[in-house]
Coordinates of N, CA and C in Angstrom, one line a residue:
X210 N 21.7 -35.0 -8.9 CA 22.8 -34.6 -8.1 C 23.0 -35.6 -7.0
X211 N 24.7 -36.0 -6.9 CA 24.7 -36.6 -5.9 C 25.0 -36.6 -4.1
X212 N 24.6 -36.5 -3.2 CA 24.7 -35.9 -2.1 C 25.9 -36.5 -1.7
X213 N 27.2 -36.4 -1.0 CA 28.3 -36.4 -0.8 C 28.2 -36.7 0.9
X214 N 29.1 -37.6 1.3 CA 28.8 -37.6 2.8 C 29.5 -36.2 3.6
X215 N 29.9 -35.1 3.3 CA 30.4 -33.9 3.3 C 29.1 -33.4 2.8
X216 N 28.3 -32.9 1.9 CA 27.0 -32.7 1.9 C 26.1 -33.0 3.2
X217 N 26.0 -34.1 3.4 CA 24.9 -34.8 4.2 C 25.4 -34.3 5.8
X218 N 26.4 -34.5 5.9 CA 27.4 -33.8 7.4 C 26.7 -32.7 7.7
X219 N 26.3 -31.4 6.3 CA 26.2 -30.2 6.8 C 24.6 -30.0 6.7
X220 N 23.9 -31.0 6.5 CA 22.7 -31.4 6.8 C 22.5 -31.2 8.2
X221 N 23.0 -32.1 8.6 CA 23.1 -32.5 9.9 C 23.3 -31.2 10.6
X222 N 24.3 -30.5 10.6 CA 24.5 -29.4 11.0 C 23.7 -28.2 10.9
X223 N 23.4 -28.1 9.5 CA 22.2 -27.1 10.1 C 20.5 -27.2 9.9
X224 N 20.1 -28.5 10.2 CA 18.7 -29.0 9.9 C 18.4 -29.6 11.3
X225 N 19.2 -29.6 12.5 CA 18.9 -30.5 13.6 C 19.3 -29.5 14.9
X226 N 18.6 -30.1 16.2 CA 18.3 -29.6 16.7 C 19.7 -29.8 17.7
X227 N 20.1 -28.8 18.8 CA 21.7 -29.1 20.0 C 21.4 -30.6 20.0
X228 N 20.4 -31.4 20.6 CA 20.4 -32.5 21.3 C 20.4 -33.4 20.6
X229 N 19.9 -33.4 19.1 CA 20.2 -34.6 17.9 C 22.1 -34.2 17.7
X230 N 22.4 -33.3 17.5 CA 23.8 -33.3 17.2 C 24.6 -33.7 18.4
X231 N 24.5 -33.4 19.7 CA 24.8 -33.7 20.6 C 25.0 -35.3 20.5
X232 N 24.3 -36.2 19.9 CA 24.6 -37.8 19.8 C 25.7 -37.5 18.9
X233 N 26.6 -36.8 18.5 CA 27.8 -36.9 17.9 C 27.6 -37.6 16.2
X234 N 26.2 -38.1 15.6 CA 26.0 -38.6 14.2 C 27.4 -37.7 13.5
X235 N 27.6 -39.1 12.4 CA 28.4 -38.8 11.2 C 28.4 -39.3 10.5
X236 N 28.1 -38.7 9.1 CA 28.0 -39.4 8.1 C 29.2 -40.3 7.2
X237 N 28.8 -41.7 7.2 CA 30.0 -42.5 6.6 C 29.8 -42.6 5.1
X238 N 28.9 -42.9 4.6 CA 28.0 -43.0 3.4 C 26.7 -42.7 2.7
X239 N 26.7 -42.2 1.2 CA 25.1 -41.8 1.1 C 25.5 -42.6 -0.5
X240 N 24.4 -42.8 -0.9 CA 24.1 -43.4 -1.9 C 22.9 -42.5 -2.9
X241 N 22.7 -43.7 -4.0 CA 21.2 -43.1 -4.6 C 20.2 -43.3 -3.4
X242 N 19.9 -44.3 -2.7 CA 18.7 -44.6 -2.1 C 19.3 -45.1 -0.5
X243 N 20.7 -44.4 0.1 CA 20.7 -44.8 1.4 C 21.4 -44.3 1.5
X244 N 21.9 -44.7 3.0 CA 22.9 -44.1 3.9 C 23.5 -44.7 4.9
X245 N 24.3 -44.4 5.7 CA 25.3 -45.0 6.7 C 25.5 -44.2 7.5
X246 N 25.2 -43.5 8.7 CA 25.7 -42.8 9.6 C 26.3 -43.9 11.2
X247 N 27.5 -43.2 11.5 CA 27.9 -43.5 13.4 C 27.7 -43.0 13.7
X248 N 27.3 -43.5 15.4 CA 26.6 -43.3 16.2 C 27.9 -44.0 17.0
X249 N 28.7 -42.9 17.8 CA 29.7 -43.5 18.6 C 29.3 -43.9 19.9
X250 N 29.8 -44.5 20.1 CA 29.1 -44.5 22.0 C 29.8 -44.0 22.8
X251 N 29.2 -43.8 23.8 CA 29.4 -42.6 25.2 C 28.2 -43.0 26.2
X252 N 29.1 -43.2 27.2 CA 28.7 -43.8 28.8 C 27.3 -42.2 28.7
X253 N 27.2 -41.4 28.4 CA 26.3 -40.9 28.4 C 25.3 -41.2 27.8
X254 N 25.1 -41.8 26.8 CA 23.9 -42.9 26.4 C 23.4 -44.0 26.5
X255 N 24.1 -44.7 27.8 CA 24.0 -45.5 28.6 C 23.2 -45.2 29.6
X256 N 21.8 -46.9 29.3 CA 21.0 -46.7 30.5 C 21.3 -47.5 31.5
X257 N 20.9 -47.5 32.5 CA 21.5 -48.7 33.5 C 21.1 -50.2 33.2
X258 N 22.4 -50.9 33.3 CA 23.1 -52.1 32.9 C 23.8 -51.8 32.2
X259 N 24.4 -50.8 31.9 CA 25.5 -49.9 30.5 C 25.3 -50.4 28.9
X260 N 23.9 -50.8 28.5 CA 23.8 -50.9 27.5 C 23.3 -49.1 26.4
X261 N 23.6 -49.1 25.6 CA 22.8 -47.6 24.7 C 21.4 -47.6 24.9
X262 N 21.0 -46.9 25.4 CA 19.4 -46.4 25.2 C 18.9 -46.4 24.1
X263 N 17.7 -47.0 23.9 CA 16.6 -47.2 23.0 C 16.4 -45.8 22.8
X264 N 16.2 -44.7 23.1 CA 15.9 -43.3 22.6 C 17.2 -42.9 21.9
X265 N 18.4 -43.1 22.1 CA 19.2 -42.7 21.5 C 19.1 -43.3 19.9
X266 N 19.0 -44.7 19.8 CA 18.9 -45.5 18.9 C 17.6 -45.2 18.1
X267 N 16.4 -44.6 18.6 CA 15.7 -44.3 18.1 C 15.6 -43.1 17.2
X268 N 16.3 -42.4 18.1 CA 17.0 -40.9 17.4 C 17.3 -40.8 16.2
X269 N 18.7 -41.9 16.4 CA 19.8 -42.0 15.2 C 19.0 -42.3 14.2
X270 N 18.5 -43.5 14.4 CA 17.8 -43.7 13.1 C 16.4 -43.2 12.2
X271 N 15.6 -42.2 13.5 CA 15.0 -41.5 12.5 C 16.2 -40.2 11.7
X272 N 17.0 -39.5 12.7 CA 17.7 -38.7 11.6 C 18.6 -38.9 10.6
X273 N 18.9 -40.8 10.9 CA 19.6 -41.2 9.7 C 18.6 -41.2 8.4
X274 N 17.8 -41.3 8.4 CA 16.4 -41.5 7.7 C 16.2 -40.3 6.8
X275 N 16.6 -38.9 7.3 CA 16.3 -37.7 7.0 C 17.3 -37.5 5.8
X276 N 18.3 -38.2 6.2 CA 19.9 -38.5 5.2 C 19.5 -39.0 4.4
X277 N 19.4 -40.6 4.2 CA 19.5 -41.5 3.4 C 17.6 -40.6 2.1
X278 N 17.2 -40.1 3.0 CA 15.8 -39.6 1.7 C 16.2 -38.6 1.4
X279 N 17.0 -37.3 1.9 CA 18.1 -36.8 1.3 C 18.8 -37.0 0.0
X280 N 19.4 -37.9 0.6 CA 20.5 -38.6 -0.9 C 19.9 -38.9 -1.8
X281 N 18.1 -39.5 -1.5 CA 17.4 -40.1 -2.5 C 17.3 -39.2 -3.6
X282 N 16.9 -37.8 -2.9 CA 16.1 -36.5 -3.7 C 17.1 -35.8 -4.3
X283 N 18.4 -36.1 -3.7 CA 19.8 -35.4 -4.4 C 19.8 -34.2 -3.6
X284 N 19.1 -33.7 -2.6 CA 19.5 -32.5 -1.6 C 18.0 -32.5 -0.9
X285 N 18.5 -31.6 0.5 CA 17.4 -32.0 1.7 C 16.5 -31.0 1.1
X286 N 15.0 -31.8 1.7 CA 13.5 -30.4 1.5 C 12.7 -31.2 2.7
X287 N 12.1 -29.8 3.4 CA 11.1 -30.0 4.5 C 10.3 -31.5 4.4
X288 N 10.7 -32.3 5.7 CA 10.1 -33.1 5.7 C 9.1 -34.0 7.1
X289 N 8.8 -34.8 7.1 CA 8.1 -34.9 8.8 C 8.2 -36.2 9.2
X290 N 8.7 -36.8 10.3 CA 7.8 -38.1 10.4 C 6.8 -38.7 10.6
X291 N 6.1 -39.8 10.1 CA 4.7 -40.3 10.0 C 4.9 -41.2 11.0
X292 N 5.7 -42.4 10.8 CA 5.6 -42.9 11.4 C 6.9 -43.5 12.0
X293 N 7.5 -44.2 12.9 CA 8.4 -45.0 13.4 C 8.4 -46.2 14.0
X294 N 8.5 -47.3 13.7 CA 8.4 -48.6 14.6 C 9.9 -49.4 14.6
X295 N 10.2 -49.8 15.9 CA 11.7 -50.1 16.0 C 11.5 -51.2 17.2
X296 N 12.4 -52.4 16.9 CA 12.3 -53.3 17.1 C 13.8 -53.9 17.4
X297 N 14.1 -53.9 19.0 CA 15.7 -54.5 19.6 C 15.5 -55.8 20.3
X298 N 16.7 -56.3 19.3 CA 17.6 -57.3 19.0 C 18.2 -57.6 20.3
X299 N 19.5 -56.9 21.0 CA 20.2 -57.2 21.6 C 20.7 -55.8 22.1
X300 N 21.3 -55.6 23.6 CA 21.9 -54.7 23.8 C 23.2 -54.1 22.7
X301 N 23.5 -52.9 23.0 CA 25.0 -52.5 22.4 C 25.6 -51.9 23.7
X302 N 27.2 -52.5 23.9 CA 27.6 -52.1 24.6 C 29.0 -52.0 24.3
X303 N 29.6 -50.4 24.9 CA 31.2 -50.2 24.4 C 31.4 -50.4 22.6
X304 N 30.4 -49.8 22.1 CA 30.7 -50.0 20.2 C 29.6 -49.0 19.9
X305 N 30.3 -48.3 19.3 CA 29.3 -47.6 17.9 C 28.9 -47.9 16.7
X306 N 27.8 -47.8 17.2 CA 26.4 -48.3 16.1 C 26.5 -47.8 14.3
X307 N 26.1 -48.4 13.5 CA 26.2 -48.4 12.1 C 25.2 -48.3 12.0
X308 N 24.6 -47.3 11.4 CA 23.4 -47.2 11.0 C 23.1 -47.0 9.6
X309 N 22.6 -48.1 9.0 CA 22.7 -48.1 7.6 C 20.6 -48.2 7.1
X310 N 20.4 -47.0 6.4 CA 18.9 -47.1 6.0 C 19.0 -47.0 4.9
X311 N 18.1 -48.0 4.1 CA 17.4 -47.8 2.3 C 16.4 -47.4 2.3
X312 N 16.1 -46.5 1.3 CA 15.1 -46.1 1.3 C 13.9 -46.6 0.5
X313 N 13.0 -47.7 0.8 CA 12.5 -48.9 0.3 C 11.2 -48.1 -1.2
X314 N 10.7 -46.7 -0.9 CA 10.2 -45.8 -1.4 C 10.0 -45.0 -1.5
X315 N 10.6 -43.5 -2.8 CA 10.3 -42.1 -2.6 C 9.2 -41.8 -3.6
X316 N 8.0 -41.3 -3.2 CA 6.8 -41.0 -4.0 C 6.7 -39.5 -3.4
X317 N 6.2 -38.7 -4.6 CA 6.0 -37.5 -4.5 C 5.8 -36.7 -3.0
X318 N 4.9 -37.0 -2.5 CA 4.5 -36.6 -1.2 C 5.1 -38.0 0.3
X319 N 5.3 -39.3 0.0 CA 5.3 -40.1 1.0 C 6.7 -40.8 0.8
X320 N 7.7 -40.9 1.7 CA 8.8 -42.0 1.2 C 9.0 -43.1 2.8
X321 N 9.6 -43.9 2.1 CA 9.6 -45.2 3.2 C 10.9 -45.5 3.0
X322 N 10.9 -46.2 4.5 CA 12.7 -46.9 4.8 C 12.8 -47.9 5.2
X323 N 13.7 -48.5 5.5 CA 14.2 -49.9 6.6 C 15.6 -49.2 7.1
X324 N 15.7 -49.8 8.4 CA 16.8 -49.0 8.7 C 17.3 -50.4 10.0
X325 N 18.8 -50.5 9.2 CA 19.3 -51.4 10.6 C 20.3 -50.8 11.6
X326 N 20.4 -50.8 12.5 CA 21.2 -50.4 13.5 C 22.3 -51.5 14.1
X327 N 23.5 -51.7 13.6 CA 24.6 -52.9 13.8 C 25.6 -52.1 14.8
X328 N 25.8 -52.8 16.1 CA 27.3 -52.4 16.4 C 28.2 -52.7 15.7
X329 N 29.5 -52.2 15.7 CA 31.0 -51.9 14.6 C 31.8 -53.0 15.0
X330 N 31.8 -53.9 13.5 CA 32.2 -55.2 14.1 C 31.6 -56.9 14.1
X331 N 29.8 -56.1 14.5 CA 28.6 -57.4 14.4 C 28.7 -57.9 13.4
X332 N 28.0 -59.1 13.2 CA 27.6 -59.7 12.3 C 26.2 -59.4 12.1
X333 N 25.4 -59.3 13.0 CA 23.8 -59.0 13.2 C 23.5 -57.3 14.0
X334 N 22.7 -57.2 13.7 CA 22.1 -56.3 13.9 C 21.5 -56.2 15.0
X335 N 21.5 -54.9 16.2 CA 21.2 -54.9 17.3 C 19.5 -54.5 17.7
X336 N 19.4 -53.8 16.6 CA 17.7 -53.1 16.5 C 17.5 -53.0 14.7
X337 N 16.4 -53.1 14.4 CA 15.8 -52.7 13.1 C 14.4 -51.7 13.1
X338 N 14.6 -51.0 12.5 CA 13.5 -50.2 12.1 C 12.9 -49.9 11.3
X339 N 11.4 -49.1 10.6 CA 11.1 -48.7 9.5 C 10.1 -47.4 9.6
X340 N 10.4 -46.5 8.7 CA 10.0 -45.2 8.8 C 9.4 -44.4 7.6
X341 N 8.6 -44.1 8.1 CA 7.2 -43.3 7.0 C 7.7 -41.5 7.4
X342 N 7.7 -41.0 6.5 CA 8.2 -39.8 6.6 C 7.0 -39.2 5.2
X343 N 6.5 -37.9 5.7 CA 6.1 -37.0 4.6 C 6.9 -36.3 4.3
X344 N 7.0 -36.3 2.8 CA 7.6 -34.8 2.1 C 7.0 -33.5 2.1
X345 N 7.4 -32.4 2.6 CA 6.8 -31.2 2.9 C 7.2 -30.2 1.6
X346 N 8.5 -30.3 1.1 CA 8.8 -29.7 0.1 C 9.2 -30.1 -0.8

């Protein structure tokens, strides 16, 4: 089955918590083994020097994560994260972020990601990340 970014949207919606939805995510694309969610900006996720906060960005892309292993499995099942390490590039400022993750491996119990974070527009990428997540169900 293939998850539809209308699928993945209502993920979002009822799998996350006010303050993850509160960053406004939306799903642009899901694939066999990825995803694409925006991440609009808003002076509210700006830390001082008006660049986006690293927690926001950290956010996005673990719950883009949740999507793109989603799409993998062809529909959401309880899952956790293991691990996260995230690594910036360059501020983002006045642009919403593209967040595009593959899912590098899904094994029965463990799946892995890469995930880049591009403001809309970049050529390069503002942050990169990668994510160990256990399968719960």
């Amino acid at each position: 089955m293939t998850l539809t970014p209308a699928d993945a949207d209502k993920i979002l919606a009822d799998h996350f918590a006010p303050w993850v939805l509160a960053l406004g995510l939306t799903v642009q694309e899901t694939g066999e083994r990825h995803a694409v969610l925006r991440l609009p900006w808003s002076e509210a996720l700006a830390r001082d020097g008006g660049g986006m906060s690293g927690q926001a960005l950290m956010a996005a892309a673990d719950t883009a994560t949740v999507i793109a292993i989603s799409a993998a499995r062809g529909a959401y099942g309880p899952m956790t994260t293991v691990q996260q390490s995230t690594s910036f590039q360059r501020p983002v400022v006045g642009s919403d972020v593209l967040i595009g993750v593959r899912v590098t491996k899904l094994g029965k119990r463990m799946a892995f990601a890469d995930i880049t974070l591009t403001p809309e527009g970049a050529g390069e990428p503002s942050a990169t990340a990668s994510t160990v997540y256990a399968l719960l169900g």
